[in-house]
Amino acid sequence: ILTVAANTASRTYGATNPLFTGTITGIKNADNITATYACTATNTSPAGTYAITPTLVDPGSKLSNYAVSITNGTLTVTPAPNPNILSIRPAGNTSMVITWTSISNIVYRVQYKTGLASTNWINLAPDVTATASTASFTDNPGSTPQRYYRVVLLSTVTPLTPLVVVVNNASRI
């Protein structure tokens, strides 16, 4: 019996798939049989489990000499971490730059509200597609005396509880 089994693997939502591996046992006579391992999950596939499927490669046409047993592995995609606001800094007299942790190629939205009692978050545009492990957005709050910011990940995964940061506009001399 020739047995091929894909190993299990895991990654975070938004990350690229790891290199998939596995084991082959039962090869006789130094037959040149190998395997490749593939998965349908992409970096934007929702958190969950996905089959890692082995495919035998037999350039010498020797597989007909074997009874073959194939066992799939499992890729576990875990939810993306909450985007954490790293800083909110003035940029000039009227702008604020919000910087947060991110995952490259994932889309984020910055939102604000003007009072704690409000349940209405206002979207700031445009959405930001991260290109590195941090991303930023420049807000122009004008004469708004206070804004409460949050950054949310836009995806098909379960919504995350965002971190809320309070920023009071300060006058500059």
JSON list of C-alpha atoms in Angstrom, two decimals:
[
{"chain": "A", "resi": 1, "resn": "ILE", "atom": "CA", "xyz": [0.00, 0.00, 0.00]},
{"chain": "A", "resi": 2, "resn": "LEU", "atom": "CA", "xyz": [1.25, 3.44, -0.93]},
{"chain": "A", "resi": 3, "resn": "THR", "atom": "CA", "xyz": [0.02, 5.99, 1.61]},
{"chain": "A", "resi": 4, "resn": "VAL", "atom": "CA", "xyz": [0.10, 9.76, 1.17]},
{"chain": "A", "resi": 5, "resn": "ALA", "atom": "CA", "xyz": [-1.08, 12.10, 3.92]},
{"chain": "A", "resi": 6, "resn": "ALA", "atom": "CA", "xyz": [-1.14, 15.90, 3.90]},
{"chain": "A", "resi": 7, "resn": "ASN", "atom": "CA", "xyz": [0.03, 17.59, 7.09]},
{"chain": "A", "resi": 8, "resn": "THR", "atom": "CA", "xyz": [-2.20, 20.03, 8.93]},
{"chain": "A", "resi": 9, "resn": "ALA", "atom": "CA", "xyz": [-1.43, 23.75, 8.77]},
{"chain": "A", "resi": 10, "resn": "SER", "atom": "CA", "xyz": [-2.82, 27.04, 10.01]},
{"chain": "A", "resi": 11, "resn": "ARG", "atom": "CA", "xyz": [-2.69, 30.72, 9.23]},
{"chain": "A", "resi": 12, "resn": "THR", "atom": "CA", "xyz": [-4.44, 33.97, 10.07]},
{"chain": "A", "resi": 13, "resn": "TYR", "atom": "CA", "xyz": [-7.13, 35.47, 7.83]},
{"chain": "A", "resi": 14, "resn": "GLY", "atom": "CA", "xyz": [-5.45, 37.72, 5.27]},
{"chain": "A", "resi": 15, "resn": "ALA", "atom": "CA", "xyz": [-2.12, 35.89, 5.29]},
{"chain": "A", "resi": 16, "resn": "THR", "atom": "CA", "xyz": [-0.95, 33.81, 2.36]},
{"chain": "A", "resi": 17, "resn": "ASN", "atom": "CA", "xyz": [-1.17, 30.06, 2.61]},
{"chain": "A", "resi": 18, "resn": "PRO", "atom": "CA", "xyz": [1.90, 28.34, 4.06]},
{"chain": "A", "resi": 19, "resn": "LEU", "atom": "CA", "xyz": [3.85, 25.79, 2.04]},
{"chain": "A", "resi": 20, "resn": "PHE", "atom": "CA", "xyz": [1.80, 22.60, 2.31]},
{"chain": "A", "resi": 21, "resn": "THR", "atom": "CA", "xyz": [3.65, 19.37, 3.05]},
{"chain": "A", "resi": 22, "resn": "GLY", "atom": "CA", "xyz": [2.92, 15.74, 3.76]},
{"chain": "A", "resi": 23, "resn": "THR", "atom": "CA", "xyz": [4.35, 12.26, 3.88]},
{"chain": "A", "resi": 24, "resn": "ILE", "atom": "CA", "xyz": [4.47, 9.35, 1.46]},
{"chain": "A", "resi": 25, "resn": "THR", "atom": "CA", "xyz": [5.14, 5.83, 2.71]},
{"chain": "A", "resi": 26, "resn": "GLY", "atom": "CA", "xyz": [5.26, 2.51, 0.94]},
{"chain": "A", "resi": 27, "resn": "ILE", "atom": "CA", "xyz": [7.24, 3.39, -2.18]},
{"chain": "A", "resi": 28, "resn": "LYS", "atom": "CA", "xyz": [9.06, 0.30, -3.52]},
{"chain": "A", "resi": 29, "resn": "ASN", "atom": "CA", "xyz": [11.93, -0.22, -5.94]},
{"chain": "A", "resi": 30, "resn": "ALA", "atom": "CA", "xyz": [12.93, 3.46, -5.77]},
{"chain": "A", "resi": 31, "resn": "ASP", "atom": "CA", "xyz": [9.88, 4.34, -7.87]},
{"chain": "A", "resi": 32, "resn": "ASN", "atom": "CA", "xyz": [9.88, 8.06, -8.62]},
{"chain": "A", "resi": 33, "resn": "ILE", "atom": "CA", "xyz": [6.51, 8.93, -7.04]},
{"chain": "A", "resi": 34, "resn": "THR", "atom": "CA", "xyz": [6.06, 12.26, -5.29]},
{"chain": "A", "resi": 35, "resn": "ALA", "atom": "CA", "xyz": [3.14, 14.38, -4.17]},
{"chain": "A", "resi": 36, "resn": "THR", "atom": "CA", "xyz": [1.96, 17.95, -4.37]},
{"chain": "A", "resi": 37, "resn": "TYR", "atom": "CA", "xyz": [-0.41, 19.52, -1.85]},
{"chain": "A", "resi": 38, "resn": "ALA", "atom": "CA", "xyz": [-3.05, 22.14, -2.59]},
{"chain": "A", "resi": 39, "resn": "CYS", "atom": "CA", "xyz": [-5.92, 23.96, -0.91]},
{"chain": "A", "resi": 40, "resn": "THR", "atom": "CA", "xyz": [-8.77, 26.09, -2.26]},
{"chain": "A", "resi": 41, "resn": "ALA", "atom": "CA", "xyz": [-8.42, 28.71, 0.51]},
{"chain": "A", "resi": 42, "resn": "THR", "atom": "CA", "xyz": [-7.15, 32.15, -0.54]},
{"chain": "A", "resi": 43, "resn": "ASN", "atom": "CA", "xyz": [-5.99, 35.02, 1.68]},
{"chain": "A", "resi": 44, "resn": "THR", "atom": "CA", "xyz": [-9.57, 36.37, 1.69]},
{"chain": "A", "resi": 45, "resn": "SER", "atom": "CA", "xyz": [-11.25, 33.05, 2.54]},
{"chain": "A", "resi": 46, "resn": "PRO", "atom": "CA", "xyz": [-13.23, 33.38, 5.78]},
{"chain": "A", "resi": 47, "resn": "ALA", "atom": "CA", "xyz": [-12.01, 31.89, 9.04]},
{"chain": "A", "resi": 48, "resn": "GLY", "atom": "CA", "xyz": [-12.72, 28.15, 9.10]},
{"chain": "A", "resi": 49, "resn": "THR", "atom": "CA", "xyz": [-11.23, 24.86, 7.96]},
{"chain": "A", "resi": 50, "resn": "TYR", "atom": "CA", "xyz": [-10.27, 23.85, 4.44]},
{"chain": "A", "resi": 51, "resn": "ALA", "atom": "CA", "xyz": [-9.05, 20.55, 2.98]},
{"chain": "A", "resi": 52, "resn": "ILE", "atom": "CA", "xyz": [-5.41, 20.24, 1.98]},
{"chain": "A", "resi": 53, "resn": "THR", "atom": "CA", "xyz": [-5.51, 17.74, -0.87]},
{"chain": "A", "resi": 54, "resn": "PRO", "atom": "CA", "xyz": [-2.54, 15.60, -1.90]},
{"chain": "A", "resi": 55, "resn": "THR", "atom": "CA", "xyz": [-2.04, 14.75, -5.57]},
{"chain": "A", "resi": 56, "resn": "LEU", "atom": "CA", "xyz": [0.37, 12.02, -6.55]},
{"chain": "A", "resi": 57, "resn": "VAL", "atom": "CA", "xyz": [2.92, 12.74, -9.27]},
{"chain": "A", "resi": 58, "resn": "ASP", "atom": "CA", "xyz": [4.08, 9.63, -11.15]},
{"chain": "A", "resi": 59, "resn": "PRO", "atom": "CA", "xyz": [6.35, 10.42, -14.11]},
{"chain": "A", "resi": 60, "resn": "GLY", "atom": "CA", "xyz": [7.34, 6.74, -14.41]},
{"chain": "A", "resi": 61, "resn": "SER", "atom": "CA", "xyz": [3.73, 5.45, -14.53]},
{"chain": "A", "resi": 62, "resn": "LYS", "atom": "CA", "xyz": [4.24, 3.09, -11.56]},
{"chain": "A", "resi": 63, "resn": "LEU", "atom": "CA", "xyz": [1.05, 3.87, -9.55]},
{"chain": "A", "resi": 64, "resn": "SER", "atom": "CA", "xyz": [-0.81, 0.96, -11.13]},
{"chain": "A", "resi": 65, "resn": "ASN", "atom": "CA", "xyz": [1.50, -1.31, -9.09]},
{"chain": "A", "resi": 66, "resn": "TYR", "atom": "CA", "xyz": [0.14, 0.08, -5.80]},
{"chain": "A", "resi": 67, "resn": "ALA", "atom": "CA", "xyz": [-3.00, 0.15, -3.76]},
{"chain": "A", "resi": 68, "resn": "VAL", "atom": "CA", "xyz": [-3.18, 3.86, -2.86]},
{"chain": "A", "resi": 69, "resn": "SER", "atom": "CA", "xyz": [-4.49, 5.46, 0.32]},
{"chain": "A", "resi": 70, "resn": "ILE", "atom": "CA", "xyz": [-4.83, 9.27, 0.33]},
{"chain": "A", "resi": 71, "resn": "THR", "atom": "CA", "xyz": [-5.54, 11.32, 3.47]},
{"chain": "A", "resi": 72, "resn": "ASN", "atom": "CA", "xyz": [-6.34, 15.02, 3.25]},
{"chain": "A", "resi": 73, "resn": "GLY", "atom": "CA", "xyz": [-4.89, 17.47, 5.73]},
{"chain": "A", "resi": 74, "resn": "THR", "atom": "CA", "xyz": [-6.67, 20.48, 7.19]},
{"chain": "A", "resi": 75, "resn": "LEU", "atom": "CA", "xyz": [-5.83, 24.15, 6.86]},
{"chain": "A", "resi": 76, "resn": "THR", "atom": "CA", "xyz": [-7.28, 26.16, 9.75]},
{"chain": "A", "resi": 77, "resn": "VAL", "atom": "CA", "xyz": [-7.79, 29.85, 8.99]},
{"chain": "A", "resi": 78, "resn": "THR", "atom": "CA", "xyz": [-8.12, 31.85, 12.20]},
{"chain": "A", "resi": 79, "resn": "PRO", "atom": "CA", "xyz": [-9.83, 35.25, 12.43]},
{"chain": "A", "resi": 80, "resn": "ALA", "atom": "CA", "xyz": [-7.74, 38.33, 11.80]},
{"chain": "A", "resi": 81, "resn": "PRO", "atom": "CA", "xyz": [-6.58, 40.16, 14.89]},
{"chain": "A", "resi": 82, "resn": "ASN", "atom": "CA", "xyz": [-8.31, 43.37, 15.86]},
{"chain": "A", "resi": 83, "resn": "PRO", "atom": "CA", "xyz": [-6.72, 46.40, 14.25]},
{"chain": "A", "resi": 84, "resn": "ASN", "atom": "CA", "xyz": [-5.07, 48.27, 17.13]},
{"chain": "A", "resi": 85, "resn": "ILE", "atom": "CA", "xyz": [-4.71, 52.00, 16.86]},
{"chain": "A", "resi": 86, "resn": "LEU", "atom": "CA", "xyz": [-1.03, 52.79, 17.39]},
{"chain": "A", "resi": 87, "resn": "SER", "atom": "CA", "xyz": [-1.18, 56.58, 17.24]},
{"chain": "A", "resi": 88, "resn": "ILE", "atom": "CA", "xyz": [-3.27, 59.60, 16.41]},
{"chain": "A", "resi": 89, "resn": "ARG", "atom": "CA", "xyz": [-1.15, 62.63, 15.65]},
{"chain": "A", "resi": 90, "resn": "PRO", "atom": "CA", "xyz": [-1.78, 66.11, 14.33]},
{"chain": "A", "resi": 91, "resn": "ALA", "atom": "CA", "xyz": [-0.58, 66.80, 10.79]},
{"chain": "A", "resi": 92, "resn": "GLY", "atom": "CA", "xyz": [-0.62, 70.51, 10.18]},
{"chain": "A", "resi": 93, "resn": "ASN", "atom": "CA", "xyz": [-3.27, 72.72, 11.74]},
{"chain": "A", "resi": 94, "resn": "THR", "atom": "CA", "xyz": [-6.42, 70.86, 10.67]},
{"chain": "A", "resi": 95, "resn": "SER", "atom": "CA", "xyz": [-5.56, 67.19, 10.08]},
{"chain": "A", "resi": 96, "resn": "MET", "atom": "CA", "xyz": [-5.13, 64.08, 12.22]},
{"chain": "A", "resi": 97, "resn": "VAL", "atom": "CA", "xyz": [-3.23, 60.97, 11.11]},
{"chain": "A", "resi": 98, "resn": "ILE", "atom": "CA", "xyz": [-4.59, 57.70, 12.52]},
{"chain": "A", "resi": 99, "resn": "THR", "atom": "CA", "xyz": [-2.15, 54.74, 12.34]},
{"chain": "A", "resi": 100, "resn": "TRP", "atom": "CA", "xyz": [-3.06, 51.13, 13.23]},
{"chain": "A", "resi": 101, "resn": "THR", "atom": "CA", "xyz": [-1.82, 47.54, 12.98]},
{"chain": "A", "resi": 102, "resn": "SER", "atom": "CA", "xyz": [-2.91, 45.86, 9.77]},
{"chain": "A", "resi": 103, "resn": "ILE", "atom": "CA", "xyz": [-2.54, 42.90, 7.46]},
{"chain": "A", "resi": 104, "resn": "SER", "atom": "CA", "xyz": [-1.22, 43.61, 3.97]},
{"chain": "A", "resi": 105, "resn": "ASN", "atom": "CA", "xyz": [-3.86, 43.54, 1.18]},
{"chain": "A", "resi": 106, "resn": "ILE", "atom": "CA", "xyz": [-6.77, 43.73, 3.63]},
{"chain": "A", "resi": 107, "resn": "VAL", "atom": "CA", "xyz": [-9.26, 46.61, 3.54]},
{"chain": "A", "resi": 108, "resn": "TYR", "atom": "CA", "xyz": [-9.98, 48.73, 6.62]},
{"chain": "A", "resi": 109, "resn": "ARG", "atom": "CA", "xyz": [-12.45, 51.51, 7.34]},
{"chain": "A", "resi": 110, "resn": "VAL", "atom": "CA", "xyz": [-11.89, 54.39, 9.75]},
{"chain": "A", "resi": 111, "resn": "GLN", "atom": "CA", "xyz": [-15.00, 55.57, 11.57]},
{"chain": "A", "resi": 112, "resn": "TYR", "atom": "CA", "xyz": [-15.76, 58.26, 14.13]},
{"chain": "A", "resi": 113, "resn": "LYS", "atom": "CA", "xyz": [-18.50, 59.61, 16.31]},
{"chain": "A", "resi": 114, "resn": "THR", "atom": "CA", "xyz": [-18.67, 62.90, 18.16]},
{"chain": "A", "resi": 115, "resn": "GLY", "atom": "CA", "xyz": [-20.13, 61.74, 21.46]},
{"chain": "A", "resi": 116, "resn": "LEU", "atom": "CA", "xyz": [-19.97, 58.67, 23.66]},
{"chain": "A", "resi": 117, "resn": "ALA", "atom": "CA", "xyz": [-23.77, 58.45, 23.91]},
{"chain": "A", "resi": 118, "resn": "SER", "atom": "CA", "xyz": [-24.11, 58.18, 20.14]},
{"chain": "A", "resi": 119, "resn": "THR", "atom": "CA", "xyz": [-24.40, 54.72, 18.59]},
{"chain": "A", "resi": 120, "resn": "ASN", "atom": "CA", "xyz": [-23.98, 56.14, 15.09]},
{"chain": "A", "resi": 121, "resn": "TRP", "atom": "CA", "xyz": [-20.47, 55.67, 13.71]},
{"chain": "A", "resi": 122, "resn": "ILE", "atom": "CA", "xyz": [-19.70, 57.80, 10.66]},
{"chain": "A", "resi": 123, "resn": "ASN", "atom": "CA", "xyz": [-17.58, 56.28, 7.91]},
{"chain": "A", "resi": 124, "resn": "LEU", "atom": "CA", "xyz": [-14.58, 58.22, 6.68]},
{"chain": "A", "resi": 125, "resn": "ALA", "atom": "CA", "xyz": [-13.68, 57.75, 3.03]},
{"chain": "A", "resi": 126, "resn": "PRO", "atom": "CA", "xyz": [-11.90, 56.27, 1.28]},
{"chain": "A", "resi": 127, "resn": "ASP", "atom": "CA", "xyz": [-11.41, 52.80, 2.75]},
{"chain": "A", "resi": 128, "resn": "VAL", "atom": "CA", "xyz": [-7.75, 51.89, 3.21]},
{"chain": "A", "resi": 129, "resn": "THR", "atom": "CA", "xyz": [-6.12, 48.82, 1.65]},
{"chain": "A", "resi": 130, "resn": "ALA", "atom": "CA", "xyz": [-3.14, 48.00, 3.83]},
{"chain": "A", "resi": 131, "resn": "THR", "atom": "CA", "xyz": [0.21, 47.46, 2.12]},
{"chain": "A", "resi": 132, "resn": "ALA", "atom": "CA", "xyz": [2.22, 46.52, 5.22]},
{"chain": "A", "resi": 133, "resn": "SER", "atom": "CA", "xyz": [1.85, 45.62, 8.91]},
{"chain": "A", "resi": 134, "resn": "THR", "atom": "CA", "xyz": [0.67, 49.15, 9.66]},
{"chain": "A", "resi": 135, "resn": "ALA", "atom": "CA", "xyz": [-1.74, 51.43, 7.82]},
{"chain": "A", "resi": 136, "resn": "SER", "atom": "CA", "xyz": [-2.79, 55.03, 8.24]},
{"chain": "A", "resi": 137, "resn": "PHE", "atom": "CA", "xyz": [-5.53, 57.48, 7.34]},
{"chain": "A", "resi": 138, "resn": "THR", "atom": "CA", "xyz": [-5.56, 61.28, 7.42]},
{"chain": "A", "resi": 139, "resn": "ASP", "atom": "CA", "xyz": [-8.75, 62.84, 8.78]},
{"chain": "A", "resi": 140, "resn": "ASN", "atom": "CA", "xyz": [-9.66, 66.49, 8.41]},
{"chain": "A", "resi": 141, "resn": "PRO", "atom": "CA", "xyz": [-12.06, 67.05, 11.34]},
{"chain": "A", "resi": 142, "resn": "GLY", "atom": "CA", "xyz": [-12.39, 70.78, 10.75]},
{"chain": "A", "resi": 143, "resn": "SER", "atom": "CA", "xyz": [-13.92, 72.56, 13.74]},
{"chain": "A", "resi": 144, "resn": "THR", "atom": "CA", "xyz": [-15.27, 69.40, 15.39]},
{"chain": "A", "resi": 145, "resn": "PRO", "atom": "CA", "xyz": [-14.17, 69.75, 19.03]},
{"chain": "A", "resi": 146, "resn": "GLN", "atom": "CA", "xyz": [-13.83, 66.03, 19.69]},
{"chain": "A", "resi": 147, "resn": "ARG", "atom": "CA", "xyz": [-13.90, 62.74, 17.78]},
{"chain": "A", "resi": 148, "resn": "TYR", "atom": "CA", "xyz": [-13.94, 59.15, 18.94]},
{"chain": "A", "resi": 149, "resn": "TYR", "atom": "CA", "xyz": [-12.18, 56.98, 16.34]},
{"chain": "A", "resi": 150, "resn": "ARG", "atom": "CA", "xyz": [-12.24, 53.29, 15.57]},
{"chain": "A", "resi": 151, "resn": "VAL", "atom": "CA", "xyz": [-10.82, 51.18, 12.76]},
{"chain": "A", "resi": 152, "resn": "VAL", "atom": "CA", "xyz": [-12.72, 48.17, 11.47]},
{"chain": "A", "resi": 153, "resn": "LEU", "atom": "CA", "xyz": [-11.65, 45.36, 9.20]},
{"chain": "A", "resi": 154, "resn": "LEU", "atom": "CA", "xyz": [-13.87, 44.93, 6.14]},
{"chain": "A", "resi": 155, "resn": "SER", "atom": "CA", "xyz": [-14.25, 41.23, 5.41]},
{"chain": "A", "resi": 156, "resn": "THR", "atom": "CA", "xyz": [-16.57, 38.27, 5.39]},
{"chain": "A", "resi": 157, "resn": "VAL", "atom": "CA", "xyz": [-15.28, 37.04, 8.75]},
{"chain": "A", "resi": 158, "resn": "THR", "atom": "CA", "xyz": [-17.17, 37.56, 11.98]},
{"chain": "A", "resi": 159, "resn": "PRO", "atom": "CA", "xyz": [-17.05, 41.27, 12.88]},
{"chain": "A", "resi": 160, "resn": "LEU", "atom": "CA", "xyz": [-14.39, 42.16, 15.39]},
{"chain": "A", "resi": 161, "resn": "THR", "atom": "CA", "xyz": [-14.82, 44.37, 18.43]},
{"chain": "A", "resi": 162, "resn": "PRO", "atom": "CA", "xyz": [-12.87, 47.49, 17.50]},
{"chain": "A", "resi": 163, "resn": "LEU", "atom": "CA", "xyz": [-10.63, 49.52, 19.74]},
{"chain": "A", "resi": 164, "resn": "VAL", "atom": "CA", "xyz": [-12.04, 53.01, 20.35]},
{"chain": "A", "resi": 165, "resn": "VAL", "atom": "CA", "xyz": [-9.66, 55.91, 20.92]},
{"chain": "A", "resi": 166, "resn": "VAL", "atom": "CA", "xyz": [-10.75, 59.40, 22.02]},
{"chain": "A", "resi": 167, "resn": "VAL", "atom": "CA", "xyz": [-9.02, 62.37, 20.46]},
{"chain": "A", "resi": 168, "resn": "ASN", "atom": "CA", "xyz": [-9.61, 65.97, 21.50]},
{"chain": "A", "resi": 169, "resn": "ASN", "atom": "CA", "xyz": [-8.61, 68.58, 18.95]},
{"chain": "A", "resi": 170, "resn": "ALA", "atom": "CA", "xyz": [-5.97, 70.86, 20.40]},
{"chain": "A", "resi": 171, "resn": "SER", "atom": "CA", "xyz": [-5.32, 74.35, 19.25]},
{"chain": "A", "resi": 172, "resn": "ARG", "atom": "CA", "xyz": [-1.84, 75.09, 17.93]},
{"chain": "A", "resi": 173, "resn": "ILE", "atom": "CA", "xyz": [0.09, 78.28, 18.26]}
]
